Amino acid sequence: MCEISCRPLVSVWRRCSCASVIQLILELCSEVVATMIFILFLIYCTPLGTGFEIKSIFCSISESCECDYKPDIKGLEWDLYKNLYGQHMAQDIVSEAVMNFLQNDNPDRPLVLSFHGASGTGKSLVSSMIGRYIYGTAMGSPYIHQFVPTLHFPLANRVQQYRSDLKLWVEGNLTACARSIFIFDEMEKMPPGVIDVLEPHLGPFHVLFQTNYRKAIYIFISTVGQEVVNKLALESRQAGRDREDIRPDELEDGIADAVYNNKNSGFYHSRIITEELITRFVPFLPLLRRHVERCAQRELCQRGECERADVASSVGGAMTYTPNDRQYFSSTGCKLVPAKVNLFL
């Protein structure tokens, strides 16, 4: 790297390579300030090379999340429709919400999605899809943060400590990367009161340390509210109504009431609910046998056994279905499919 004194940066620009100056910027400035200076520097350096080349240099020596940020909205939409079975509402809501959010360079609030439905219906699958199509390194990205209550918040008598830790953790990661993704799994096991510490970060008002909190994405995953979803799915089936005709607005209020009033919910009496800080409640319907068999077929193809339709059928027949008198819906969704494939393969 060329020697650099305390002269104005413009004089440095004239004497040094682009890579040298970028390295200097990163050493002397915070990540946010460095990114702002880099944009100006990119304009200055453009005659020396293409913008793509300059960004490549920047990303080769920087840990900025902008370098890993590679949103592919069409890819997400296609994966949802190809690999998420029996969930027309989740497909439509997630595709639309993520597209609208990412296409807005200056969103007025974060994207906050709350997934509700029985185990094995695709909630975790969809959260991983969102991560995969926003960051190039998918769920391994350092900018995607996943919390599991039984691991991170196991003791009900330590709520205040958890609140403090979570606040510092989220603010620290947002300062490092405004486009951070936070996934909170098993919200039905979250001690009530912990998640409310995030309330100030979910609204439209907050900028801290030059970081725009409104670019973040929050995903909450819960089985609370499944009774509301399953009840409507059963009533629709018994009435001869096509499941694809079920609309989100038939379920959202019921889900919100269920999570707010359930003492086992992390959203129990939460201001996040009363202040309407959830962008969309996303219902996941119980799965039919044909959906389970499609999950089994996908699992088989991943193992190079696509032609084994007999195994997929056997897996579908080995599952438990509810209600007992009608056998409509898989009790465990697709959750046990890999184990069943092992059994029949």
mmCIF file of C-alpha atoms in Angstrom:
data_model
loop_
_atom_site.group_PDB
_atom_site.id
_atom_site.type_symbol
_atom_site.label_atom_id
_atom_site.label_comp_id
_atom_site.label_asym_id
_atom_site.label_seq_id
_atom_site.Cartn_x
_atom_site.Cartn_y
_atom_site.Cartn_z
ATOM 1 C CA MET A 1 0.000 0.000 0.000
ATOM 2 C CA CYS A 2 1.388 3.458 -0.822
ATOM 3 C CA GLU A 3 2.398 5.753 2.043
ATOM 4 C CA ILE A 4 -0.449 8.015 3.121
ATOM 5 C CA SER A 5 -0.115 11.132 5.189
ATOM 6 C CA CYS A 6 -2.869 13.278 6.669
ATOM 7 C CA ARG A 7 -3.430 15.169 3.424
ATOM 8 C CA PRO A 8 -6.943 15.478 2.007
ATOM 9 C CA LEU A 9 -8.301 12.270 0.539
ATOM 10 C CA VAL A 10 -8.456 13.779 -2.938
ATOM 11 C CA SER A 11 -4.672 14.068 -2.995
ATOM 12 C CA VAL A 12 -4.455 10.469 -1.867
ATOM 13 C CA TRP A 13 -6.773 9.429 -4.671
ATOM 14 C CA ARG A 14 -4.407 10.982 -7.199
ATOM 15 C CA ARG A 15 -1.344 9.122 -5.902
ATOM 16 C CA CYS A 16 -2.656 5.685 -4.944
ATOM 17 C CA SER A 17 -4.446 2.747 -6.468
ATOM 18 C CA CYS A 18 -8.179 2.357 -5.938
ATOM 19 C CA ALA A 19 -7.604 -0.728 -3.798
ATOM 20 C CA SER A 20 -5.154 1.125 -1.575
ATOM 21 C CA VAL A 21 -7.537 3.951 -0.906
ATOM 22 C CA ILE A 22 -10.445 1.604 -0.210
ATOM 23 C CA GLN A 23 -8.267 -0.225 2.322
ATOM 24 C CA LEU A 24 -7.401 3.100 3.963
ATOM 25 C CA ILE A 25 -11.055 4.092 4.148
ATOM 26 C CA LEU A 26 -11.971 0.822 5.847
ATOM 27 C CA GLU A 27 -9.156 1.222 8.379
ATOM 28 C CA LEU A 28 -9.962 4.810 9.302
ATOM 29 C CA CYS A 29 -13.741 4.868 9.155
ATOM 30 C CA SER A 30 -16.728 3.012 10.516
ATOM 31 C CA GLU A 31 -18.465 0.568 8.169
ATOM 32 C CA VAL A 32 -21.332 2.986 7.499
ATOM 33 C CA VAL A 33 -19.095 5.988 6.831
ATOM 34 C CA ALA A 34 -16.746 3.831 4.760
ATOM 35 C CA THR A 35 -19.632 2.765 2.542
ATOM 36 C CA MET A 36 -20.697 6.390 2.004
ATOM 37 C CA ILE A 37 -17.164 7.459 1.136
ATOM 38 C CA PHE A 38 -16.795 4.464 -1.141
ATOM 39 C CA ILE A 39 -19.802 5.555 -3.204
ATOM 40 C CA LEU A 40 -18.180 8.932 -3.812
ATOM 41 C CA PHE A 41 -14.880 7.240 -4.509
ATOM 42 C CA LEU A 42 -16.572 4.921 -6.994
ATOM 43 C CA ILE A 43 -17.693 7.940 -8.980
ATOM 44 C CA TYR A 44 -14.136 9.296 -8.941
ATOM 45 C CA CYS A 45 -12.605 5.967 -9.996
ATOM 46 C CA THR A 46 -15.132 5.045 -12.655
ATOM 47 C CA PRO A 47 -12.927 6.294 -15.548
ATOM 48 C CA LEU A 48 -10.245 3.835 -14.369
ATOM 49 C CA GLY A 49 -12.516 0.810 -14.492
ATOM 50 C CA THR A 50 -16.077 -0.316 -14.423
ATOM 51 C CA GLY A 51 -18.294 0.005 -11.375
ATOM 52 C CA PHE A 52 -18.381 -3.784 -11.159
ATOM 53 C CA GLU A 53 -14.581 -3.964 -10.953
ATOM 54 C CA ILE A 54 -14.452 -1.317 -8.228
ATOM 55 C CA LYS A 55 -17.136 -3.104 -6.203
ATOM 56 C CA SER A 56 -15.177 -6.344 -6.577
ATOM 57 C CA ILE A 57 -12.119 -4.656 -5.125
ATOM 58 C CA PHE A 58 -14.185 -3.183 -2.298
ATOM 59 C CA CYS A 59 -15.807 -6.507 -1.475
ATOM 60 C CA SER A 60 -12.518 -8.387 -1.566
ATOM 61 C CA ILE A 61 -11.260 -6.391 1.434
ATOM 62 C CA SER A 62 -14.520 -5.462 3.132
ATOM 63 C CA GLU A 63 -17.000 -7.331 5.320
ATOM 64 C CA SER A 64 -19.873 -5.032 4.350
ATOM 65 C CA CYS A 65 -23.206 -6.846 4.119
ATOM 66 C CA GLU A 66 -23.824 -4.964 0.879
ATOM 67 C CA CYS A 67 -21.312 -7.322 -0.718
ATOM 68 C CA ASP A 68 -23.317 -10.393 0.294
ATOM 69 C CA TYR A 69 -26.682 -8.754 -0.363
ATOM 70 C CA LYS A 70 -27.922 -10.355 -3.597
ATOM 71 C CA PRO A 71 -31.728 -10.299 -3.642
ATOM 72 C CA ASP A 72 -33.352 -12.577 -6.202
ATOM 73 C CA ILE A 73 -37.077 -11.923 -5.979
ATOM 74 C CA LYS A 74 -37.962 -14.003 -9.029
ATOM 75 C CA GLY A 75 -35.934 -16.904 -7.664
ATOM 76 C CA LEU A 76 -37.770 -16.717 -4.348
ATOM 77 C CA GLU A 77 -41.139 -16.576 -6.066
ATOM 78 C CA TRP A 78 -40.316 -19.596 -8.218
ATOM 79 C CA ASP A 79 -38.993 -21.661 -5.294
ATOM 80 C CA LEU A 80 -42.099 -20.908 -3.238
ATOM 81 C CA TYR A 81 -44.416 -22.086 -5.994
ATOM 82 C CA LYS A 82 -42.276 -25.099 -6.890
ATOM 83 C CA ASN A 83 -41.343 -26.464 -3.460
ATOM 84 C CA LEU A 84 -43.932 -25.198 -0.963
ATOM 85 C CA TYR A 85 -46.917 -27.545 -1.134
ATOM 86 C CA GLY A 86 -50.508 -26.766 -0.240
ATOM 87 C CA GLN A 87 -49.837 -23.205 0.956
ATOM 88 C CA HIS A 88 -51.338 -20.810 -1.566
ATOM 89 C CA MET A 89 -51.712 -18.036 1.025
ATOM 90 C CA ALA A 90 -48.107 -18.259 2.201
ATOM 91 C CA GLN A 91 -46.879 -18.294 -1.397
ATOM 92 C CA ASP A 92 -48.825 -15.159 -2.321
ATOM 93 C CA ILE A 93 -48.272 -13.190 0.898
ATOM 94 C CA VAL A 94 -44.530 -13.835 1.173
ATOM 95 C CA SER A 95 -43.846 -13.210 -2.520
ATOM 96 C CA GLU A 96 -45.733 -9.915 -2.503
ATOM 97 C CA ALA A 97 -44.463 -8.675 0.873
ATOM 98 C CA VAL A 98 -40.793 -9.417 0.177
ATOM 99 C CA MET A 99 -40.961 -7.986 -3.353
ATOM 100 C CA ASN A 100 -42.600 -4.735 -2.222
ATOM 101 C CA PHE A 101 -40.162 -4.364 0.650
ATOM 102 C CA LEU A 102 -36.947 -5.005 -1.288
ATOM 103 C CA GLN A 103 -37.958 -2.819 -4.201
ATOM 104 C CA ASN A 104 -38.334 0.159 -1.863
ATOM 105 C CA ASP A 105 -34.921 1.752 -1.285
ATOM 106 C CA ASN A 106 -36.287 3.707 1.664
ATOM 107 C CA PRO A 107 -38.987 1.630 3.414
ATOM 108 C CA ASP A 108 -41.005 3.422 6.088
ATOM 109 C CA ARG A 109 -40.753 0.459 8.476
ATOM 110 C CA PRO A 110 -39.126 -3.000 8.677
ATOM 111 C CA LEU A 111 -40.736 -6.041 7.132
ATOM 112 C CA VAL A 112 -42.258 -8.084 9.977
ATOM 113 C CA LEU A 113 -43.788 -11.447 9.062
ATOM 114 C CA SER A 114 -45.426 -13.826 11.532
ATOM 115 C CA PHE A 115 -45.869 -17.451 10.377
ATOM 116 C CA HIS A 116 -48.602 -19.548 12.015
ATOM 117 C CA GLY A 117 -49.647 -23.135 11.522
ATOM 118 C CA ALA A 118 -49.134 -26.719 12.603
ATOM 119 C CA SER A 119 -45.761 -28.434 12.725
ATOM 120 C CA GLY A 120 -44.406 -29.598 9.368
ATOM 121 C CA THR A 121 -46.447 -27.244 7.188
ATOM 122 C CA GLY A 122 -43.493 -25.293 5.745
ATOM 123 C CA LYS A 123 -42.883 -22.340 8.092
ATOM 124 C CA SER A 124 -39.165 -22.969 8.604
ATOM 125 C CA LEU A 125 -38.775 -23.894 4.940
ATOM 126 C CA VAL A 126 -40.108 -20.502 3.858
ATOM 127 C CA SER A 127 -37.865 -18.608 6.296
ATOM 128 C CA SER A 128 -34.827 -20.410 4.858
ATOM 129 C CA MET A 129 -35.981 -19.584 1.319
ATOM 130 C CA ILE A 130 -36.142 -15.896 2.190
ATOM 131 C CA GLY A 131 -32.588 -15.997 3.524
ATOM 132 C CA ARG A 132 -31.354 -17.959 0.506
ATOM 133 C CA TYR A 133 -32.709 -15.486 -2.025
ATOM 134 C CA ILE A 134 -31.627 -12.328 -0.226
ATOM 135 C CA TYR A 135 -28.073 -13.241 0.729
ATOM 136 C CA GLY A 136 -25.658 -15.094 -1.526
ATOM 137 C CA THR A 137 -24.433 -17.300 1.317
ATOM 138 C CA ALA A 138 -28.019 -18.190 2.299
ATOM 139 C CA MET A 139 -28.665 -19.261 5.892
ATOM 140 C CA GLY A 140 -24.926 -19.366 6.546
ATOM 141 C CA SER A 141 -24.747 -15.611 6.113
ATOM 142 C CA PRO A 142 -23.477 -13.686 9.159
ATOM 143 C CA TYR A 143 -26.320 -11.233 8.549
ATOM 144 C CA ILE A 144 -29.073 -13.802 9.186
ATOM 145 C CA HIS A 145 -29.676 -14.371 12.886
ATOM 146 C CA GLN A 146 -31.839 -17.180 14.226
ATOM 147 C CA PHE A 147 -33.133 -17.418 17.789
ATOM 148 C CA VAL A 148 -34.571 -20.552 19.411
ATOM 149 C CA PRO A 149 -36.235 -19.928 22.813
ATOM 150 C CA THR A 150 -35.255 -23.276 24.335
ATOM 151 C CA LEU A 151 -31.628 -22.459 23.512
ATOM 152 C CA HIS A 152 -31.397 -18.677 23.876
ATOM 153 C CA PHE A 153 -34.208 -17.894 26.358
ATOM 154 C CA PRO A 154 -34.807 -21.094 28.372
ATOM 155 C CA LEU A 155 -35.604 -19.691 31.847
ATOM 156 C CA ALA A 156 -38.876 -17.874 32.531
ATOM 157 C CA ASN A 157 -37.399 -16.085 35.581
ATOM 158 C CA ARG A 158 -34.704 -14.320 33.539
ATOM 159 C CA VAL A 159 -36.930 -12.219 31.304
ATOM 160 C CA GLN A 160 -35.260 -8.916 32.182
ATOM 161 C CA GLN A 161 -31.810 -10.276 31.414
ATOM 162 C CA TYR A 162 -33.023 -11.735 28.136
ATOM 163 C CA ARG A 163 -34.623 -8.422 27.202
ATOM 164 C CA SER A 164 -31.368 -6.565 27.801
ATOM 165 C CA ASP A 165 -29.297 -9.147 25.924
ATOM 166 C CA LEU A 166 -31.695 -9.244 22.967
ATOM 167 C CA LYS A 167 -31.830 -5.463 22.670
ATOM 168 C CA LEU A 168 -28.035 -5.166 22.622
ATOM 169 C CA TRP A 169 -27.693 -8.072 20.215
ATOM 170 C CA VAL A 170 -30.222 -6.746 17.718
ATOM 171 C CA GLU A 171 -28.938 -3.160 17.864
ATOM 172 C CA GLY A 172 -25.347 -4.335 17.453
ATOM 173 C CA ASN A 173 -26.183 -6.398 14.402
ATOM 174 C CA LEU A 174 -28.284 -3.633 12.875
ATOM 175 C CA THR A 175 -25.430 -1.190 13.328
ATOM 176 C CA ALA A 176 -23.150 -3.640 11.538
ATOM 177 C CA CYS A 177 -25.726 -4.341 8.807
ATOM 178 C CA ALA A 178 -28.959 -2.432 8.314
ATOM 179 C CA ARG A 179 -30.308 -5.268 6.134
ATOM 180 C CA SER A 180 -30.044 -7.892 8.873
ATOM 181 C CA ILE A 181 -32.622 -10.703 8.996
ATOM 182 C CA PHE A 182 -33.832 -11.919 12.397
ATOM 183 C CA ILE A 183 -35.720 -15.220 12.672
ATOM 184 C CA PHE A 184 -37.453 -16.135 15.930
ATOM 185 C CA ASP A 185 -38.444 -19.795 15.894
ATOM 186 C CA GLU A 186 -40.880 -21.567 18.244
ATOM 187 C CA MET A 187 -42.494 -18.383 19.522
ATOM 188 C CA GLU A 188 -44.887 -20.569 21.516
ATOM 189 C CA LYS A 189 -41.910 -21.346 23.795
ATOM 190 C CA MET A 190 -40.708 -17.741 24.133
ATOM 191 C CA PRO A 191 -41.149 -16.343 27.680
ATOM 192 C CA PRO A 192 -43.823 -13.586 27.427
ATOM 193 C CA GLY A 193 -42.346 -10.096 27.637
ATOM 194 C CA VAL A 194 -38.976 -10.837 26.048
ATOM 195 C CA ILE A 195 -39.900 -10.009 22.476
ATOM 196 C CA ASP A 196 -41.536 -6.680 23.450
ATOM 197 C CA VAL A 197 -38.085 -5.149 23.823
ATOM 198 C CA LEU A 198 -38.037 -5.032 20.009
ATOM 199 C CA GLU A 199 -41.132 -2.841 19.783
ATOM 200 C CA PRO A 200 -39.187 0.410 19.172
ATOM 201 C CA HIS A 201 -37.296 -1.222 16.295
ATOM 202 C CA LEU A 202 -40.389 -2.444 14.443
ATOM 203 C CA GLY A 203 -42.042 0.926 13.851
ATOM 204 C CA PRO A 204 -41.346 3.708 11.345
ATOM 205 C CA PHE A 205 -39.308 6.106 13.472
ATOM 206 C CA HIS A 206 -35.905 4.789 14.370
ATOM 207 C CA VAL A 207 -32.430 5.565 13.057
ATOM 208 C CA LEU A 208 -29.463 4.907 15.335
ATOM 209 C CA PHE A 209 -25.750 5.468 14.707
ATOM 210 C CA GLN A 210 -26.529 6.322 11.070
ATOM 211 C CA THR A 211 -28.188 2.916 10.642
ATOM 212 C CA ASN A 212 -31.640 2.741 9.094
ATOM 213 C CA TYR A 213 -33.488 0.180 11.220
ATOM 214 C CA ARG A 214 -36.290 0.153 8.687
ATOM 215 C CA LYS A 215 -34.348 -2.018 6.213
ATOM 216 C CA ALA A 216 -34.342 -5.076 8.490
ATOM 217 C CA ILE A 217 -36.551 -8.163 8.166
ATOM 218 C CA TYR A 218 -38.079 -9.964 11.162
ATOM 219 C CA ILE A 219 -39.698 -13.395 10.920
ATOM 220 C CA PHE A 220 -41.620 -14.942 13.815
ATOM 221 C CA ILE A 221 -42.533 -18.646 13.625
ATOM 222 C CA SER A 222 -45.202 -20.192 15.853
ATOM 223 C CA THR A 223 -47.694 -23.030 16.159
ATOM 224 C CA VAL A 224 -49.941 -20.728 18.216
ATOM 225 C CA GLY A 225 -52.929 -19.897 16.046
ATOM 226 C CA GLN A 226 -52.959 -23.300 14.358
ATOM 227 C CA GLU A 227 -56.349 -24.010 15.942
ATOM 228 C CA VAL A 228 -57.802 -21.026 14.095
ATOM 229 C CA VAL A 229 -56.223 -22.098 10.813
ATOM 230 C CA ASN A 230 -57.108 -25.781 11.152
ATOM 231 C CA LYS A 231 -60.706 -25.046 12.147
ATOM 232 C CA LEU A 232 -61.345 -22.973 9.033
ATOM 233 C CA ALA A 233 -59.580 -25.540 6.850
ATOM 234 C CA LEU A 234 -61.799 -28.315 8.266
ATOM 235 C CA GLU A 235 -64.999 -26.293 7.923
ATOM 236 C CA SER A 236 -64.124 -25.430 4.336
ATOM 237 C CA ARG A 237 -63.382 -29.064 3.507
ATOM 238 C CA GLN A 238 -66.651 -30.278 5.042
ATOM 239 C CA ALA A 239 -68.569 -27.603 3.153
ATOM 240 C CA GLY A 240 -67.040 -28.752 -0.123
ATOM 241 C CA ARG A 241 -65.124 -25.517 -0.510
ATOM 242 C CA ASP A 242 -61.829 -25.615 -2.364
ATOM 243 C CA ARG A 243 -58.912 -24.888 0.015
ATOM 244 C CA GLU A 244 -57.431 -22.454 -2.543
ATOM 245 C CA ASP A 245 -60.520 -20.289 -1.984
ATOM 246 C CA ILE A 246 -59.577 -19.615 1.650
ATOM 247 C CA ARG A 247 -58.441 -15.990 1.956
ATOM 248 C CA PRO A 248 -55.907 -14.509 4.397
ATOM 249 C CA ASP A 249 -58.383 -11.898 5.670
ATOM 250 C CA GLU A 250 -60.532 -14.748 7.008
ATOM 251 C CA LEU A 251 -57.734 -15.737 9.376
ATOM 252 C CA GLU A 252 -55.567 -12.750 10.270
ATOM 253 C CA ASP A 253 -57.757 -11.281 13.018
ATOM 254 C CA GLY A 254 -58.318 -14.700 14.555
ATOM 255 C CA ILE A 255 -54.587 -15.444 14.572
ATOM 256 C CA ALA A 256 -53.789 -12.057 16.123
ATOM 257 C CA ASP A 257 -56.327 -12.672 18.899
ATOM 258 C CA ALA A 258 -55.003 -16.185 19.501
ATOM 259 C CA VAL A 259 -51.363 -15.181 19.930
ATOM 260 C CA TYR A 260 -52.267 -12.126 22.028
ATOM 261 C CA ASN A 261 -54.445 -14.053 24.484
ATOM 262 C CA ASN A 262 -52.466 -17.290 24.710
ATOM 263 C CA LYS A 263 -50.349 -17.352 27.897
ATOM 264 C CA ASN A 264 -47.910 -19.737 26.210
ATOM 265 C CA SER A 265 -47.292 -17.321 23.362
ATOM 266 C CA GLY A 266 -44.288 -15.035 23.194
ATOM 267 C CA PHE A 267 -46.779 -12.404 22.011
ATOM 268 C CA TYR A 268 -49.000 -12.751 25.105
ATOM 269 C CA HIS A 269 -50.418 -9.259 25.788
ATOM 270 C CA SER A 270 -47.697 -7.838 23.558
ATOM 271 C CA ARG A 271 -47.699 -4.236 22.363
ATOM 272 C CA ILE A 272 -46.269 -5.526 19.107
ATOM 273 C CA ILE A 273 -49.762 -6.909 18.477
ATOM 274 C CA THR A 274 -51.796 -4.010 19.895
ATOM 275 C CA GLU A 275 -49.686 -1.453 18.019
ATOM 276 C CA GLU A 276 -50.145 -3.487 14.817
ATOM 277 C CA LEU A 277 -46.411 -3.768 14.125
ATOM 278 C CA ILE A 278 -46.748 -7.113 12.319
ATOM 279 C CA THR A 279 -46.693 -6.422 8.577
ATOM 280 C CA ARG A 280 -48.518 -9.658 7.711
ATOM 281 C CA PHE A 281 -49.766 -12.708 9.567
ATOM 282 C CA VAL A 282 -49.064 -15.696 7.300
ATOM 283 C CA PRO A 283 -51.347 -18.742 7.772
ATOM 284 C CA PHE A 284 -50.049 -22.230 6.931
ATOM 285 C CA LEU A 285 -52.846 -24.716 6.244
ATOM 286 C CA PRO A 286 -52.744 -28.360 7.409
ATOM 287 C CA LEU A 287 -51.472 -30.665 4.667
ATOM 288 C CA LEU A 288 -53.398 -33.359 2.806
ATOM 289 C CA ARG A 289 -52.004 -36.772 1.892
ATOM 290 C CA ARG A 290 -51.168 -35.598 -1.633
ATOM 291 C CA HIS A 291 -48.990 -32.835 -0.206
ATOM 292 C CA VAL A 292 -47.151 -35.311 2.027
ATOM 293 C CA GLU A 293 -46.481 -37.533 -0.976
ATOM 294 C CA ARG A 294 -45.076 -34.564 -2.877
ATOM 295 C CA CYS A 295 -42.747 -33.876 0.048
ATOM 296 C CA ALA A 296 -41.677 -37.513 -0.078
ATOM 297 C CA GLN A 297 -41.101 -37.298 -3.832
ATOM 298 C CA ARG A 298 -38.919 -34.203 -3.365
ATOM 299 C CA GLU A 299 -36.915 -36.009 -0.681
ATOM 300 C CA LEU A 300 -36.443 -38.992 -2.989
ATOM 301 C CA CYS A 301 -35.260 -36.783 -5.855
ATOM 302 C CA GLN A 302 -32.709 -35.151 -3.562
ATOM 303 C CA ARG A 303 -31.357 -38.655 -2.974
ATOM 304 C CA GLY A 304 -31.280 -39.504 -6.654
ATOM 305 C CA GLU A 305 -34.331 -41.790 -6.400
ATOM 306 C CA CYS A 306 -36.942 -39.790 -8.329
ATOM 307 C CA GLU A 307 -38.425 -42.879 -9.967
ATOM 308 C CA ARG A 308 -39.508 -44.422 -6.647
ATOM 309 C CA ALA A 309 -43.147 -43.287 -6.721
ATOM 310 C CA ASP A 310 -43.997 -46.425 -4.747
ATOM 311 C CA VAL A 311 -41.982 -45.136 -1.804
ATOM 312 C CA ALA A 312 -43.722 -41.746 -1.914
ATOM 313 C CA SER A 313 -47.097 -43.486 -1.846
ATOM 314 C CA SER A 314 -46.040 -45.711 1.052
ATOM 315 C CA VAL A 315 -44.846 -42.684 3.022
ATOM 316 C CA GLY A 316 -48.197 -40.978 2.487
ATOM 317 C CA GLY A 317 -50.037 -44.064 3.691
ATOM 318 C CA ALA A 318 -47.872 -44.417 6.801
ATOM 319 C CA MET A 319 -48.720 -40.988 8.215
ATOM 320 C CA THR A 320 -51.354 -40.269 10.872
ATOM 321 C CA TYR A 321 -54.275 -38.116 9.753
ATOM 322 C CA THR A 322 -56.927 -36.062 11.548
ATOM 323 C CA PRO A 323 -59.725 -35.782 12.462
ATOM 324 C CA ASN A 324 -60.057 -39.428 13.421
ATOM 325 C CA ASP A 325 -63.419 -39.872 11.711
ATOM 326 C CA ARG A 326 -62.416 -38.242 8.409
ATOM 327 C CA GLN A 327 -58.613 -38.593 8.054
ATOM 328 C CA TYR A 328 -58.198 -35.335 6.142
ATOM 329 C CA PHE A 329 -55.009 -33.702 7.377
ATOM 330 C CA SER A 330 -51.540 -35.008 8.208
ATOM 331 C CA SER A 331 -50.932 -34.695 11.979
ATOM 332 C CA THR A 332 -47.243 -33.901 11.470
ATOM 333 C CA GLY A 333 -47.310 -32.357 8.004
ATOM 334 C CA CYS A 334 -44.088 -33.200 6.176
ATOM 335 C CA LYS A 335 -41.934 -33.167 9.304
ATOM 336 C CA LEU A 336 -41.468 -36.943 9.510
ATOM 337 C CA VAL A 337 -41.073 -37.510 5.776
ATOM 338 C CA PRO A 338 -37.255 -37.989 5.734
ATOM 339 C CA ALA A 339 -37.472 -40.645 8.461
ATOM 340 C CA LYS A 340 -40.319 -42.429 6.657
ATOM 341 C CA VAL A 341 -38.392 -42.369 3.377
ATOM 342 C CA ASN A 342 -35.495 -44.061 5.178
ATOM 343 C CA LEU A 343 -37.910 -46.724 6.372
ATOM 344 C CA PHE A 344 -39.354 -47.555 2.952
ATOM 345 C CA LEU A 345 -36.389 -46.933 0.673
#
